[in-house]
């Protein structure tokens, strides 16, 4: 059956995201920047925000381990938006086409409960097209935990076979597929659009 709804990931599917976009403004390009991103503000450290921890707590712990970088670590919270430089090419137009065709749109995102609300408000023109967005930091569950997919489908009022899920992370795609969700591993807009059309959606 043709899926009736589309569930998007947000980071690196709808919007570019990388801590480098923020810290290359604060540290000259080179080994110092690379080392800071590799050893200090790591993806594992940031993952705690997606899990629902407060930045005040995670930053205090990190500063205690790297006091020489206190100011740079402290910048993460108030300047997090600078790690999201803009939309992934052609993906906002895809969202607009699907919405105009009446396809119900949803999102499941690994995102901080503190950082998402201001970003959502800033990007209301896009996110107002979505009927609901499940944010990991608010639920204290992260992809690919099956519990997060179950919660999202219940909230969206969807059975797994009624939707297609799009994510750039292979583990998240595998987790969704294990729940019965048809899924697309996002590698670029052109491929994604072609796959949605192959499923019969007006992409």
CSV table of C-alpha atoms in Angstrom, one decimal:
chain,number,residue,atom,x,y,z
A,1,UNK,CA,0.0,0.0,0.0
A,2,UNK,CA,1.1,3.6,-0.6
A,3,UNK,CA,2.0,5.2,2.7
A,4,UNK,CA,-0.3,8.1,3.6
A,5,UNK,CA,2.1,10.0,5.9
A,6,UNK,CA,5.8,11.0,5.9
A,7,UNK,CA,7.8,11.2,9.1
A,8,UNK,CA,11.0,13.2,8.8
A,9,UNK,CA,14.2,13.4,10.8
A,10,UNK,CA,15.3,17.1,11.1
A,11,UNK,CA,19.1,17.4,11.5
A,12,UNK,CA,21.0,16.5,8.3
A,13,UNK,CA,17.8,15.8,6.5
A,14,UNK,CA,15.9,19.1,6.6
A,15,UNK,CA,18.7,21.2,8.0
A,16,UNK,CA,22.4,21.0,7.9
A,17,UNK,CA,24.0,20.6,11.3
A,18,UNK,CA,27.5,20.3,12.6
A,19,UNK,CA,29.3,21.8,15.7
A,20,UNK,CA,32.1,22.9,13.4
A,21,UNK,CA,29.8,25.6,11.9
A,22,UNK,CA,29.7,27.2,15.3
A,23,UNK,CA,33.3,26.7,16.5
A,24,UNK,CA,35.0,27.6,13.3
A,25,UNK,CA,33.8,31.1,14.2
A,26,UNK,CA,35.6,30.9,17.5
A,27,UNK,CA,38.8,28.9,16.9
A,28,UNK,CA,41.1,29.4,13.9
A,29,UNK,CA,40.9,26.6,11.3
A,30,UNK,CA,43.5,23.9,12.0
A,31,UNK,CA,44.5,21.3,14.5
A,32,UNK,CA,43.3,23.3,17.5
A,33,UNK,CA,39.8,23.4,16.1
A,34,UNK,CA,39.9,19.7,15.1
A,35,UNK,CA,41.2,18.7,18.5
A,36,UNK,CA,38.5,20.7,20.3
A,37,UNK,CA,35.8,19.1,18.3
A,38,UNK,CA,37.3,15.6,18.6
A,39,UNK,CA,38.1,15.7,22.3
A,40,UNK,CA,36.0,18.2,24.1
A,41,UNK,CA,32.5,19.0,22.6
A,42,UNK,CA,32.1,15.5,21.2
A,43,UNK,CA,29.0,13.9,19.7
A,44,UNK,CA,28.8,11.6,22.7
A,45,UNK,CA,28.8,14.6,25.0
A,46,UNK,CA,26.1,16.4,23.0
A,47,UNK,CA,24.0,13.2,22.8
A,48,UNK,CA,23.2,13.8,26.5
A,49,UNK,CA,21.2,16.8,25.5
A,50,UNK,CA,19.2,14.7,23.0
A,51,UNK,CA,18.6,12.3,25.9
A,52,UNK,CA,17.0,15.1,28.0
A,53,UNK,CA,19.9,16.4,30.2
A,54,UNK,CA,20.1,20.1,30.8
A,55,UNK,CA,23.0,22.1,29.3
A,56,UNK,CA,23.7,23.7,32.7
A,57,UNK,CA,24.6,20.2,34.0
A,58,UNK,CA,26.5,18.8,31.0
A,59,UNK,CA,28.5,22.0,30.5
A,60,UNK,CA,29.5,22.2,34.2
A,61,UNK,CA,30.8,18.6,34.0
A,62,UNK,CA,32.7,19.3,30.8
A,63,UNK,CA,34.2,22.5,32.1
A,64,UNK,CA,35.4,20.7,35.2
A,65,UNK,CA,37.3,18.3,32.9
A,66,UNK,CA,38.5,21.0,30.5
A,67,UNK,CA,38.7,24.3,32.5
A,68,UNK,CA,41.0,25.9,29.9
A,69,UNK,CA,38.1,25.7,27.5
A,70,UNK,CA,35.4,27.1,29.8
A,71,UNK,CA,34.4,30.0,27.6
A,72,UNK,CA,34.2,27.9,24.5
A,73,UNK,CA,32.1,25.2,26.2
A,74,UNK,CA,29.8,27.8,27.6
A,75,UNK,CA,29.1,29.2,24.1
A,76,UNK,CA,27.5,25.9,23.1
A,77,UNK,CA,24.1,26.6,24.7
A,78,UNK,CA,23.4,30.2,23.8
A,79,UNK,CA,24.9,29.9,20.3
A,80,UNK,CA,23.7,26.4,19.4
A,81,UNK,CA,21.7,27.8,16.5
A,82,UNK,CA,24.9,28.7,14.8
A,83,UNK,CA,25.6,25.0,14.4
A,84,UNK,CA,22.6,24.9,12.1
A,85,UNK,CA,23.6,27.1,9.1
A,86,UNK,CA,20.5,26.5,6.9
A,87,UNK,CA,18.3,24.1,5.0
A,88,UNK,CA,19.4,21.0,3.2
A,89,UNK,CA,19.0,21.8,-0.5
A,90,UNK,CA,15.6,21.0,-2.1
A,91,UNK,CA,14.2,19.4,1.1
A,92,UNK,CA,12.1,22.4,2.1
A,93,UNK,CA,10.5,22.5,-1.3
A,94,UNK,CA,9.8,18.7,-0.9
A,95,UNK,CA,8.0,19.4,2.4
A,96,UNK,CA,6.0,22.2,0.7
A,97,UNK,CA,4.9,19.9,-2.2
A,98,UNK,CA,3.8,17.1,0.2
A,99,UNK,CA,1.9,19.5,2.4
A,100,UNK,CA,0.2,21.2,-0.6
A,101,UNK,CA,-0.9,17.7,-1.8
A,102,UNK,CA,-2.4,17.0,1.7
A,103,UNK,CA,0.1,14.4,2.8
A,104,UNK,CA,0.2,14.4,6.6
A,105,UNK,CA,3.7,15.4,7.8
A,106,UNK,CA,5.4,14.5,11.1
A,107,UNK,CA,8.9,14.5,12.6
A,108,UNK,CA,10.9,12.5,15.1
A,109,UNK,CA,14.1,14.3,16.1
A,110,UNK,CA,17.0,13.7,18.5
A,111,UNK,CA,17.1,17.2,19.8
A,112,UNK,CA,17.6,19.0,23.1
A,113,UNK,CA,14.4,20.0,25.0
A,114,UNK,CA,16.1,23.4,25.6
A,115,UNK,CA,17.5,24.0,22.1
A,116,UNK,CA,14.5,22.9,20.0
A,117,UNK,CA,11.9,25.4,21.0
A,118,UNK,CA,13.8,28.5,19.9
A,119,UNK,CA,14.8,26.8,16.7
A,120,UNK,CA,11.2,25.7,16.0
A,121,UNK,CA,10.0,29.2,16.6
A,122,UNK,CA,12.7,30.6,14.2
A,123,UNK,CA,11.7,28.1,11.5
A,124,UNK,CA,7.9,28.3,12.0
A,125,UNK,CA,7.4,28.7,8.3
A,126,UNK,CA,8.5,25.1,7.7
A,127,UNK,CA,7.5,23.5,11.0
A,128,UNK,CA,3.9,24.9,10.9
A,129,UNK,CA,3.4,22.4,8.0
A,130,UNK,CA,4.0,19.5,10.4
A,131,UNK,CA,1.1,18.0,12.4
A,132,UNK,CA,3.3,16.9,15.3
A,133,UNK,CA,7.0,16.7,16.1
A,134,UNK,CA,8.4,14.3,18.7
A,135,UNK,CA,11.5,15.6,20.4
A,136,UNK,CA,13.8,13.1,22.1
A,137,UNK,CA,14.9,15.5,24.8
A,138,UNK,CA,11.3,16.2,25.8
A,139,UNK,CA,10.5,12.5,26.0
A,140,UNK,CA,13.9,11.4,27.4
A,141,UNK,CA,14.0,8.7,24.8
A,142,UNK,CA,16.3,8.8,21.8
A,143,UNK,CA,16.3,7.1,18.4
A,144,UNK,CA,16.8,4.2,17.7
A,145,UNK,CA,15.1,3.2,21.0
A,146,UNK,CA,11.9,1.3,19.9
A,147,UNK,CA,10.0,3.0,22.7
A,148,UNK,CA,10.4,6.4,21.0
A,149,UNK,CA,9.0,5.1,17.7
A,150,UNK,CA,6.1,3.5,19.5
A,151,UNK,CA,5.4,6.7,21.4
A,152,UNK,CA,5.6,8.7,18.1
A,153,UNK,CA,3.3,6.4,16.2
A,154,UNK,CA,0.7,6.5,19.0
A,155,UNK,CA,0.8,10.2,19.2
A,156,UNK,CA,0.6,10.6,15.4
A,157,UNK,CA,-2.3,8.2,15.2
A,158,UNK,CA,-0.5,6.0,12.7
A,159,UNK,CA,0.1,2.3,12.2
A,160,UNK,CA,3.6,1.5,11.0
A,161,UNK,CA,2.5,0.5,7.5
A,162,UNK,CA,0.8,3.8,7.0
A,163,UNK,CA,3.9,5.9,7.1
A,164,UNK,CA,7.4,6.2,5.6
A,165,UNK,CA,10.3,7.4,7.8
A,166,UNK,CA,13.3,9.4,6.5
A,167,UNK,CA,16.6,9.6,8.5
A,168,UNK,CA,20.3,10.1,7.7
A,169,UNK,CA,21.4,7.6,10.4
A,170,UNK,CA,21.5,4.0,9.4
A,171,UNK,CA,20.9,2.8,13.0
A,172,UNK,CA,17.8,5.0,13.2
A,173,UNK,CA,16.6,3.6,9.9
A,174,UNK,CA,17.2,0.0,11.1
A,175,UNK,CA,15.3,0.7,14.3
A,176,UNK,CA,12.3,2.1,12.5
A,177,UNK,CA,12.3,-0.8,10.1
A,178,UNK,CA,12.3,-3.2,13.0
A,179,UNK,CA,9.1,-1.5,14.1
A,180,UNK,CA,7.5,-2.1,10.7
A,181,UNK,CA,8.1,1.4,9.4
A,182,UNK,CA,9.1,1.6,5.8
A,183,UNK,CA,12.2,3.8,5.9
A,184,UNK,CA,14.5,5.7,3.6
A,185,UNK,CA,18.2,6.2,4.5
A,186,UNK,CA,18.8,9.9,3.5
A,187,UNK,CA,21.8,10.4,1.3
A,188,UNK,CA,20.5,13.4,-0.6
A,189,UNK,CA,17.4,15.1,-1.8
A,190,UNK,CA,17.4,13.7,-5.3
A,191,UNK,CA,17.5,10.1,-4.0
A,192,UNK,CA,14.9,10.7,-1.3
A,193,UNK,CA,12.5,12.3,-3.8
A,194,UNK,CA,12.9,9.4,-6.2
A,195,UNK,CA,12.2,6.9,-3.4
A,196,UNK,CA,9.1,8.7,-2.2
A,197,UNK,CA,7.7,8.9,-5.8
A,198,UNK,CA,8.4,5.2,-6.2
A,199,UNK,CA,6.2,4.6,-3.2
A,200,UNK,CA,3.4,6.6,-4.9
A,201,UNK,CA,3.8,9.8,-2.9
A,202,UNK,CA,3.5,13.2,-4.6
A,203,UNK,CA,7.1,14.2,-4.0
